[in-house]
Amino acid sequence: MQILKELWTKDVDTPEVKNSYQYVFELREKLEETLEIARENLRKSQDSGKHYYDRKAVNRKFTPGNKVLILLPTDHNKLLMQWKGPYEVEAVVGINDYKVNIGKKSKIYHANLLKLYVERPPEAVQVAASVEEPAELDEFDGEELLELGDLHNKEGVDDVKLGPDLTEDQQKELHDFMGDFTHRFSDVPGSTSLVEHEVHLTSDVPVRSKPYPIPFQARESLKKDINNMLKMGVIRESSSPYSSPVVVVKKKDGTNRVCIDFRKVNKITVFDPEPMPTATDLFRQLTGSKIFSKIDLSKGYWQIPVREEDIPKTAFATPDGTYECLRMPFGMVNSGATLKRGMRKMLKGMKNVVYYWDDLLVHTETFAEHLETLRELFSRLTKANLTVRPSKCILGTDNVDFICHSLKEGQKGLLLENVTKILNAPRPETKKQVRSFLGLAGYYREFIPNFAAITAPLSDMTRKGCPNRILWGPAQEKAYQTVRDLMSRDPVLRLPDTAKEFILRTDASDEGIGAMLMQEHGGKPFPVSYASKKLSGAEKNYSTMEKECLAIVWGIKKFELYLQGVKFVLQTDHKPLTYLNSAKFVNNRIMRWVMYLQNFDMRVESIKGSDNVGADFLSRVCE
């Protein structure tokens, strides 16, 4: 059609005539542009490849005296390489070159051809030769192991500790009380009728695992433990089609711990959703208490029987035969839920007693009330046939350690033992070590102003794609030392009193937002809890006024459990709230904030920025 049109209209486009020079010149320009694009794409590809290749790369440094392996040709084929050695480094020749003694002579090698040789300590060689464990044993945690312990009664009321500030009359009353309940103070577990441990499986096909090899030197102690438990009625011989393996783990003191691996049974077990009281709820109940008694059940798990039809599912194999548990083992996935259900039933309707796992805490204001509560508690323990561990009990004290916190006179502090671990912890070198440090320190984040922002340089090193061996720099060192320094100052918080009015202060900066919950004691405000948050990339783009509003909304959300349904004081500048009222129709985000704040009954007190020291520090410490 185009040809017919051109013939009829005689409208023919005359093609541009190019000479050879112009054609070659334009072709060359196109080739150069294409080549430049190809080079740019190649550079990006090389940078990306180098990034992934160098993810686990580290700078190799050696010092004179180090033993190293050298990558050298094999004796039979010069084209094949193998690590040979060890040889000793004699001197550092250059930045990456080292002089190494390889026998009769010395040669200079580049660091890329060297690898540090680490000798195993003698005791490690001995253990490796006598103990064989499955590779996945390192993945175990405390909840997946059943420890086979000593069940002989070695403790009594004489091992119970009393508060150091008790009067002689108070001590006598406590001794009389313990004399009335002597049979409850024993390190041998009882057997309760409150609850039974049930194991509901999703499959009727029996679970069997091949037994793990048991070291010969550990078999005698295993046999002794088995005999003790048979005599105590904790286990019995079994012909069950189920079978879980036994493993041997070395304790820090060098002795053996014999455990049972229930992981395969746990995978097909129906989960028990029994709720667990949170630490926040428990600490709230302790407000106003001045006298404490801490009581620990003797092997709490072993005081609960297993339901008869579920006993075969707990079977485990040893070199001397197969046995099954008559008492609830530690390693089963629902063991903790069964224990919590039993504690809840025993303490139902009882005041001034809280529990966390198998730890009981009696708390009262007066000694007379305390003694009465103890008698009621031990009457219930007697009825439930539960025993308590004497050496782990302390009665009538004004300060106690509970849930990794130190409690005294309405105040909550850090547990000295855990703080010492943090202060004495070696500098992390790998992702796993960084996560361990952050996990331990993060448990006390409510004591540390702006914990998230301070530790950001450390948490950033644990991201996916970062090398496993972290690159420690000035930012990481500053974060590490700041956390240690703040914890070494022994910070203290007041226990929340729901009968008193709460005070909330908030503030914002360009990098973070902070909130501080307080209550007045003796006419002065004392901190109940700190909270802070590092702003995300999008939040950093908010205007200054929007950041102040965000701090208010986020602070109230953070402490919503305390502020919902009660009147509280919000100490802040009036400008953010004025902005919220005037701009609530500007965008959906402001509208959502306004609607959320309408759910709270707050009294706003104007406070100058110079007076808002606490929250201001929280928001700006990350800058």
XYZ file of C-alpha atoms in Angstrom:
623
model
C 0.000 0.000 0.000
C 2.823 2.363 0.746
C 4.322 1.722 -2.688
C 0.979 2.381 -4.441
C 0.576 5.588 -2.474
C 4.022 6.781 -3.529
C 3.305 5.907 -7.198
C -0.047 7.689 -7.223
C 0.945 10.761 -5.246
C 4.509 10.797 -6.532
C 5.466 11.708 -2.951
C 8.691 9.774 -2.527
C 11.061 10.465 0.373
C 14.508 10.786 -0.986
C 16.839 8.920 1.384
C 19.659 10.916 2.849
C 22.817 10.256 0.984
C 25.864 9.684 3.224
C 29.400 9.433 2.137
C 31.659 6.686 3.444
C 33.399 8.926 5.973
C 30.160 10.092 7.595
C 28.778 6.548 7.752
C 31.916 5.171 9.405
C 32.081 8.123 11.828
C 28.477 7.619 13.023
C 28.978 3.872 13.276
C 32.046 4.443 15.417
C 30.120 6.752 17.756
C 27.391 4.132 18.183
C 29.973 1.439 18.894
C 31.710 3.639 21.482
C 28.408 4.403 23.216
C 27.509 0.714 23.232
C 30.964 -0.160 24.556
C 30.621 2.403 27.368
C 27.257 0.935 28.370
C 28.759 -2.564 28.325
C 31.690 -1.404 30.493
C 29.315 0.208 33.013
C 27.206 -2.953 33.253
C 30.367 -5.038 33.594
C 31.617 -2.790 36.412
C 28.309 -3.099 38.264
C 28.344 -6.858 37.819
C 31.936 -7.050 39.070
C 31.139 -4.888 42.111
C 28.135 -7.055 42.925
C 30.142 -10.238 42.498
C 32.967 -8.884 44.633
C 30.495 -7.905 47.372
C 29.122 -11.451 47.611
C 32.576 -12.999 47.261
C 33.975 -10.826 50.078
C 31.088 -11.433 52.503
C 33.219 -13.742 54.619
C 36.558 -12.190 53.743
C 38.793 -11.049 56.616
C 42.235 -9.497 56.781
C 44.794 -12.157 57.603
C 47.411 -10.999 60.081
C 50.165 -13.110 61.585
C 52.809 -12.412 64.196
C 56.261 -13.977 64.618
C 55.870 -17.271 66.433
C 52.478 -18.129 64.924
C 52.117 -21.566 63.391
C 50.628 -21.546 59.892
C 49.644 -23.874 57.055
C 50.959 -23.078 53.559
C 49.130 -23.750 50.271
C 51.772 -25.696 48.287
C 51.797 -28.116 45.321
C 51.324 -31.792 46.124
C 54.268 -34.180 45.945
C 52.788 -36.111 43.002
C 51.296 -33.357 40.861
C 52.582 -29.793 40.718
C 49.243 -28.587 39.344
C 47.338 -29.709 42.450
C 47.567 -27.716 45.677
C 47.203 -28.752 49.309
C 47.704 -27.240 52.775
C 51.000 -28.322 54.293
C 52.470 -27.671 57.694
C 52.425 -26.474 60.339
C 55.354 -24.082 59.931
C 56.441 -21.162 62.095
C 56.330 -17.489 61.077
C 59.745 -15.880 61.605
C 59.129 -12.249 60.623
C 56.763 -9.780 58.968
C 58.353 -8.678 55.698
C 55.685 -6.372 54.242
C 52.046 -5.490 54.558
C 50.931 -8.945 53.402
C 54.223 -10.860 53.156
C 55.702 -13.104 55.833
C 58.967 -14.981 56.246
C 58.195 -18.598 57.166
C 60.580 -21.318 58.327
C 59.764 -24.443 56.292
C 62.445 -26.688 57.726
C 66.017 -26.284 56.537
C 65.352 -22.905 54.954
C 63.050 -19.883 55.123
C 60.888 -18.439 52.353
C 58.642 -15.420 51.912
C 54.944 -16.109 51.292
C 51.938 -13.873 50.657
C 49.153 -13.921 53.277
C 46.758 -15.468 50.743
C 48.869 -18.635 50.794
C 48.879 -18.857 54.608
C 46.295 -20.082 57.108
C 46.589 -19.920 60.888
C 47.138 -23.319 62.489
C 45.369 -23.734 65.848
C 46.439 -26.606 68.051
C 43.775 -28.380 70.048
C 44.284 -28.451 73.825
C 45.139 -31.919 75.198
C 41.847 -32.284 77.083
C 39.840 -31.605 73.917
C 41.614 -34.456 72.126
C 40.802 -36.810 74.977
C 37.105 -35.906 74.977
C 36.888 -36.253 71.197
C 38.287 -39.767 71.452
C 35.882 -40.935 74.148
C 32.627 -39.061 73.550
C 30.699 -39.282 70.307
C 27.739 -36.935 69.964
C 25.389 -36.197 67.041
C 26.259 -33.108 65.012
C 22.956 -31.460 65.807
C 23.499 -31.639 69.580
C 24.633 -28.005 69.637
C 21.116 -27.020 68.597
C 19.609 -28.289 71.869
C 18.279 -25.870 74.452
C 17.246 -26.370 78.050
C 13.623 -27.110 77.172
C 14.522 -30.066 74.942
C 16.534 -32.024 77.489
C 15.577 -34.220 80.423
C 18.314 -34.148 83.029
C 18.713 -37.326 85.067
C 19.691 -36.028 88.507
C 20.439 -37.293 92.009
C 17.237 -37.988 93.943
C 18.692 -38.625 97.426
C 17.381 -36.305 100.146
C 20.352 -34.221 101.263
C 18.640 -31.031 102.470
C 16.251 -29.982 105.227
C 14.921 -26.964 107.129
C 18.430 -26.128 108.347
C 19.348 -25.207 104.763
C 16.613 -22.546 104.501
C 17.925 -18.957 104.587
C 16.232 -16.303 106.719
C 16.179 -12.546 106.153
C 19.197 -10.848 107.793
C 17.095 -8.019 109.277
C 14.594 -10.200 111.148
C 14.298 -9.845 114.921
C 14.858 -12.823 117.214
C 11.113 -13.176 117.782
C 10.440 -13.139 114.052
C 13.144 -15.755 113.451
C 11.605 -17.955 116.173
C 8.173 -17.671 114.575
C 9.609 -18.713 111.205
C 11.429 -21.682 112.780
C 8.165 -22.767 114.437
C 6.427 -22.429 111.078
C 9.066 -24.570 109.340
C 8.765 -27.146 112.130
C 5.061 -27.500 111.353
C 5.833 -28.175 107.674
C 9.142 -30.073 107.900
C 7.963 -32.690 105.417
C 7.544 -29.990 102.719
C 11.222 -28.928 102.875
C 13.011 -31.628 100.870
C 15.130 -31.816 97.740
C 13.349 -35.060 96.787
C 10.355 -34.252 94.543
C 6.849 -35.145 95.650
C 4.011 -36.384 93.454
C 0.960 -34.162 93.036
C -2.613 -35.058 92.158
C -3.447 -31.522 90.979
C -2.720 -32.188 87.327
C -1.383 -34.874 84.981
C 0.841 -34.354 81.981
C -0.942 -35.320 78.769
C 0.726 -35.940 75.400
C -1.615 -35.553 72.417
C -0.016 -36.495 69.091
C -1.061 -35.704 65.524
C -0.052 -39.178 64.329
C -0.531 -42.687 65.707
C 2.668 -43.917 64.057
C 5.255 -44.521 66.831
C 8.349 -42.326 66.737
C 11.653 -44.152 66.989
C 15.204 -42.821 66.833
C 18.467 -44.683 66.620
C 20.255 -44.536 70.010
C 23.275 -42.256 70.198
C 26.616 -43.812 71.218
C 27.232 -43.441 74.974
C 30.886 -43.070 76.120
C 32.097 -46.022 78.169
C 33.247 -43.778 81.012
C 29.720 -42.278 81.264
C 27.805 -45.551 81.295
C 28.405 -46.273 84.982
C 27.003 -42.904 86.069
C 24.055 -43.405 83.697
C 23.358 -46.834 85.192
C 23.499 -45.366 88.698
C 21.026 -42.605 87.790
C 18.665 -45.114 86.183
C 18.698 -47.307 89.316
C 17.979 -44.287 91.541
C 14.988 -43.268 89.438
C 13.662 -46.831 89.360
C 13.735 -46.921 93.166
C 12.014 -43.515 93.405
C 9.288 -44.471 90.935
C 10.255 -41.763 88.442
C 10.698 -44.266 85.583
C 9.980 -47.914 84.873
C 11.121 -50.526 82.378
C 9.351 -50.267 79.038
C 8.424 -52.259 75.949
C 6.957 -49.211 74.187
C 7.209 -48.895 70.383
C 8.331 -45.287 70.968
C 11.989 -44.604 71.632
C 13.938 -41.364 72.100
C 17.740 -41.337 72.303
C 19.897 -40.487 75.315
C 22.821 -38.075 74.934
C 25.738 -37.141 77.183
C 26.643 -33.495 77.703
C 29.681 -32.240 79.585
C 28.996 -29.851 82.479
C 31.284 -26.911 83.232
C 32.703 -28.777 86.238
C 33.735 -31.689 84.010
C 31.031 -34.126 85.136
C 28.541 -35.736 82.779
C 24.915 -34.718 82.334
C 22.726 -37.435 80.855
C 19.747 -36.101 78.888
C 16.934 -37.348 76.658
C 16.267 -35.922 73.195
C 12.470 -35.667 72.686
C 12.594 -33.510 69.549
C 10.985 -36.031 67.195
C 8.070 -36.570 69.584
C 7.709 -32.801 70.005
C 7.317 -32.325 66.245
C 4.056 -34.292 66.225
C 2.733 -33.047 69.594
C -0.380 -30.834 69.724
C 0.663 -27.533 71.320
C -0.846 -26.590 74.694
C -1.672 -22.819 74.748
C -1.738 -22.437 78.569
C -0.957 -18.710 79.199
C 2.130 -17.591 81.085
C 2.009 -14.552 83.398
C 4.274 -11.798 82.088
C 6.983 -10.138 84.145
C 5.186 -6.787 83.747
C 2.011 -8.183 85.343
C 3.949 -9.821 88.175
C 6.011 -6.748 89.089
C 2.858 -4.622 89.128
C 1.424 -6.862 91.869
C 4.485 -6.350 94.084
C 3.906 -2.614 94.577
C 3.797 -1.673 98.281
C 5.261 -4.975 99.522
C 8.115 -4.754 102.027
C 8.710 -8.380 103.051
C 9.427 -11.201 100.606
C 9.873 -14.970 100.711
C 11.159 -16.823 97.670
C 10.311 -20.520 97.381
C 11.543 -22.916 94.711
C 9.917 -26.278 94.023
C 12.200 -29.319 94.097
C 12.469 -30.419 90.471
C 9.017 -29.001 89.786
C 8.571 -30.957 86.555
C 9.202 -34.263 88.294
C 6.440 -33.651 90.833
C 3.773 -34.003 88.132
C 2.790 -37.537 86.995
C 2.329 -38.506 83.355
C -1.132 -39.724 82.327
C -1.098 -43.531 82.197
C -2.001 -43.839 78.483
C 0.713 -41.314 77.559
C 3.556 -42.946 79.505
C 4.720 -45.129 76.543
C 5.278 -41.957 74.469
C 8.041 -40.886 76.887
C 10.156 -44.027 76.359
C 13.930 -43.666 75.945
C 16.696 -46.126 75.137
C 19.923 -46.749 77.085
C 22.645 -49.398 76.692
C 20.960 -51.352 79.519
C 17.431 -51.282 78.117
C 14.391 -49.129 77.393
C 12.593 -47.124 80.076
C 9.623 -44.755 80.212
C 8.841 -41.752 82.427
C 6.195 -41.915 85.144
C 6.852 -38.251 86.025
C 6.754 -35.311 83.612
C 10.100 -34.912 81.781
C 11.734 -31.563 81.013
C 12.171 -32.062 77.306
C 8.581 -32.413 76.135
C 7.146 -29.357 74.387
C 4.103 -28.991 76.681
C 5.851 -29.705 79.987
C 6.012 -26.003 80.854
C 2.308 -25.518 80.123
C 1.361 -28.410 82.407
C 3.486 -26.984 85.226
C 1.868 -23.543 84.845
C -1.610 -25.095 84.900
C -0.803 -26.928 88.126
C 0.561 -23.764 89.778
C -2.512 -21.801 88.707
C -4.855 -24.412 90.201
C -2.957 -24.553 93.484
C -2.846 -20.749 93.962
C -6.377 -20.006 92.735
C -7.986 -17.338 94.922
C -4.850 -16.762 97.007
C -3.510 -13.230 97.499
C 0.047 -11.969 97.967
C 1.624 -14.886 96.068
C 2.924 -14.790 92.492
C 4.668 -17.513 90.524
C 7.005 -17.733 87.562
C 7.570 -21.302 86.367
C 8.358 -23.221 89.586
C 9.456 -20.138 91.580
C 6.970 -18.793 94.151
C 7.220 -15.306 95.673
C 5.279 -14.348 98.808
C 5.024 -10.561 99.258
C 3.301 -8.581 102.035
C 3.547 -5.266 103.868
C 3.696 -6.635 107.447
C 5.396 -9.623 109.042
C 2.184 -10.906 110.653
C 0.449 -10.927 107.281
C 3.521 -12.565 105.755
C 3.538 -15.439 108.245
C -0.177 -16.021 107.732
C 0.306 -16.143 103.947
C 3.202 -18.600 104.295
C 1.089 -20.949 106.408
C -1.753 -20.864 103.894
C 0.665 -21.481 101.010
C 2.335 -24.464 102.680
C -1.057 -25.889 103.625
C -1.871 -25.875 99.913
C 1.537 -27.381 99.092
C 0.821 -30.161 101.598
C -2.602 -30.814 100.097
C -1.029 -30.922 96.618
C 1.862 -33.111 97.900
C 4.537 -30.764 96.529
C 7.978 -30.240 98.077
C 10.283 -27.201 98.022
C 14.078 -27.062 97.704
C 15.408 -25.845 101.104
C 18.732 -24.463 99.849
C 16.934 -22.269 97.297
C 14.396 -20.839 99.749
C 14.762 -17.519 101.573
C 12.114 -16.363 104.052
C 11.278 -12.942 105.488
C 13.757 -10.770 103.585
C 13.387 -7.142 102.524
C 15.262 -7.657 99.239
C 15.083 -10.562 96.842
C 16.120 -11.585 93.326
C 13.140 -12.512 91.145
C 12.875 -12.981 87.366
C 16.438 -11.685 86.880
C 15.706 -8.452 88.789
C 16.615 -7.216 92.245
C 13.621 -6.036 94.318
C 13.847 -3.833 97.411
C 11.577 -1.234 99.056
C 9.339 -0.748 96.037
C 12.272 -0.434 93.646
C 13.413 -2.660 90.808
C 17.078 -2.960 89.867
C 19.418 -5.078 87.773
C 20.514 -8.519 88.906
C 24.177 -8.218 89.866
C 25.022 -11.677 88.526
C 23.793 -10.837 85.025
C 25.401 -7.387 85.049
C 28.718 -9.028 85.940
C 28.318 -11.396 82.982
C 27.743 -8.440 80.661
C 30.688 -6.448 82.027
C 33.031 -9.455 81.875
C 31.845 -10.662 78.473
C 34.623 -10.705 75.851
C 34.243 -8.422 72.875
C 32.020 -10.156 70.271
C 33.760 -11.354 67.126
C 31.000 -13.220 65.268
C 27.309 -12.695 64.503
C 26.326 -15.329 67.047
C 28.360 -13.657 69.789
C 26.836 -10.243 68.957
C 23.321 -11.710 69.150
C 24.145 -13.318 72.513
C 25.451 -10.021 73.901
C 22.435 -8.057 72.631
C 20.056 -10.702 73.965
C 21.491 -10.554 77.484
C 21.771 -6.756 77.548
C 18.393 -6.299 75.844
C 16.589 -8.011 78.710
C 17.267 -4.838 80.718
C 16.489 -2.368 77.946
C 13.829 -0.620 80.051
C 16.682 0.536 82.333
C 18.812 1.847 79.454
C 17.862 5.123 77.787
C 17.519 4.630 74.019
C 18.832 1.082 73.947
C 17.781 0.520 70.311
C 19.669 3.534 68.970
C 22.754 2.942 71.113
C 23.102 -0.664 69.970
C 22.201 0.037 66.320
C 25.854 -0.261 65.130
C 25.968 -3.731 66.707
C 22.575 -4.947 65.513
C 23.370 -3.734 61.982
C 26.279 -6.201 61.909
C 23.882 -9.138 62.338
C 21.890 -8.417 59.181
C 21.639 -10.942 56.402
C 24.470 -10.462 53.947
C 27.000 -9.200 56.508
C 30.096 -11.376 57.045
C 29.853 -13.934 59.852
C 33.038 -12.562 61.422
C 32.129 -8.950 62.076
C 34.327 -5.981 61.215
C 34.744 -4.148 64.531
C 35.082 -0.384 64.169
C 34.866 2.788 66.284
C 31.048 2.871 66.083
C 30.751 -0.710 67.356
C 33.272 -0.066 70.130
C 31.374 3.044 71.270
C 28.055 1.169 71.359
C 29.630 -1.757 73.232
C 31.244 0.469 75.865
C 28.143 2.688 76.260
C 25.924 -0.282 77.131
C 28.486 -1.566 79.644
C 28.872 1.890 81.180
C 25.121 2.476 81.593
C 24.648 -0.912 83.243
C 27.588 -0.432 85.604
C 25.837 2.637 87.091
C 23.256 0.357 88.777
C 20.091 2.069 87.452
C 16.944 1.763 89.592
C 13.255 2.009 88.650
C 10.189 2.343 90.861
C 7.611 -0.435 90.774
C 4.390 0.863 89.176
C 1.561 1.682 91.595
C -1.785 1.611 89.775
C -3.386 3.526 92.653
C -1.231 6.564 91.888
C -1.354 8.909 88.928
C 1.092 8.270 86.087
C 3.138 11.017 84.456
C 4.302 10.657 80.845
C 6.989 12.821 79.276
C 7.853 12.628 75.591
C 10.282 14.347 73.259
C 11.674 13.978 69.738
C 14.834 14.804 67.836
C 15.993 14.339 64.251
C 17.189 10.799 64.987
C 14.852 9.331 67.609
C 11.892 9.695 69.947
C 11.798 9.090 73.683
C 9.270 8.573 76.472
C 9.575 8.363 80.238
C 6.845 7.020 82.549
C 6.976 8.400 86.094
C 5.081 8.496 89.387
C 5.436 10.806 92.358
C 6.825 9.485 95.650
C 7.265 11.915 98.493
C 6.346 14.807 96.237
C 9.100 14.021 93.725
C 8.740 12.245 90.365
C 10.588 8.928 90.019
C 11.018 6.923 86.790
C 8.964 3.762 86.369
C 10.244 2.857 82.908
C 12.183 4.317 79.974
C 11.401 3.760 76.309
C 12.901 5.046 73.098
C 12.884 4.308 69.392
C 15.189 5.131 66.534
C 13.315 6.765 63.673
C 12.950 4.897 60.404
C 13.951 6.436 57.093
C 10.393 7.558 56.366
C 9.877 8.973 59.871
C 13.036 11.057 59.584
C 11.334 12.930 56.743
C 8.522 14.094 59.041
C 8.444 17.764 59.967
C 9.663 18.758 63.430
C 6.095 19.162 64.680
C 5.060 15.764 63.285
C 7.993 14.111 65.057
C 6.851 15.665 68.349
C 3.343 14.328 67.715
C 4.750 10.905 66.831
C 6.631 10.852 70.153
C 3.380 11.471 72.060
C 1.416 8.788 70.199
C 4.232 6.233 70.351
C 4.892 6.891 74.057
C 1.230 6.354 74.949
C 1.133 3.152 72.870
C 4.289 1.913 74.586
C 2.775 2.298 78.057
C -0.828 1.598 77.061
C -1.178 -1.149 79.690
C -0.690 1.452 82.417
C -2.518 4.395 80.810
C -5.630 2.781 79.322
C -8.754 3.529 81.374
C -7.093 5.848 83.938
C -6.384 9.543 84.169
C -2.756 10.476 83.625
C -0.631 13.558 83.104
C 1.046 14.258 79.770
C 3.925 16.677 80.240
C 4.879 18.202 76.921
C 4.877 21.410 74.936
C 1.362 22.535 73.916
C 2.478 23.071 70.315
C 2.241 19.417 69.167
C -1.320 19.015 70.475
C -2.319 22.352 68.950
C -0.869 21.161 65.644
C -2.817 17.886 65.863
C -6.099 19.737 66.313
C -5.426 22.145 63.458
C -3.978 19.619 61.002
C -6.210 16.617 61.686
C -7.834 16.975 58.274
C -4.543 17.464 56.407
C -3.657 13.789 55.960
C -4.781 10.350 57.084
C -1.810 9.816 59.377
C -2.637 12.853 61.533
C -6.294 11.814 61.556
C -5.377 8.331 62.854
C -3.257 9.861 65.620
C -6.077 12.176 66.712
C -8.606 9.327 66.791
C -6.206 7.146 68.817
C -5.559 9.862 71.437
C -9.299 10.315 71.950
C -9.334 6.914 73.716
C -7.301 8.273 76.652
C -8.169 10.551 79.574
C -5.116 12.791 79.877
C -4.397 16.101 81.523
C -1.812 18.107 79.611
C 0.783 20.059 81.562
C 2.923 22.501 79.648
C 6.640 21.934 80.141
C 9.526 23.795 78.589
C 12.006 21.917 76.466
C 14.796 22.820 78.893
C 12.874 21.110 81.723
C 12.117 17.934 79.748
C 15.518 16.474 80.570
C 14.730 12.763 80.786
C 12.789 12.203 77.578
C 14.948 14.711 75.710
C 18.022 12.675 76.590
C 16.331 9.491 75.399
C 15.554 10.959 71.994
C 18.912 12.632 71.417
C 21.388 10.137 72.838
C 21.488 8.334 69.492
C 22.583 11.398 67.575
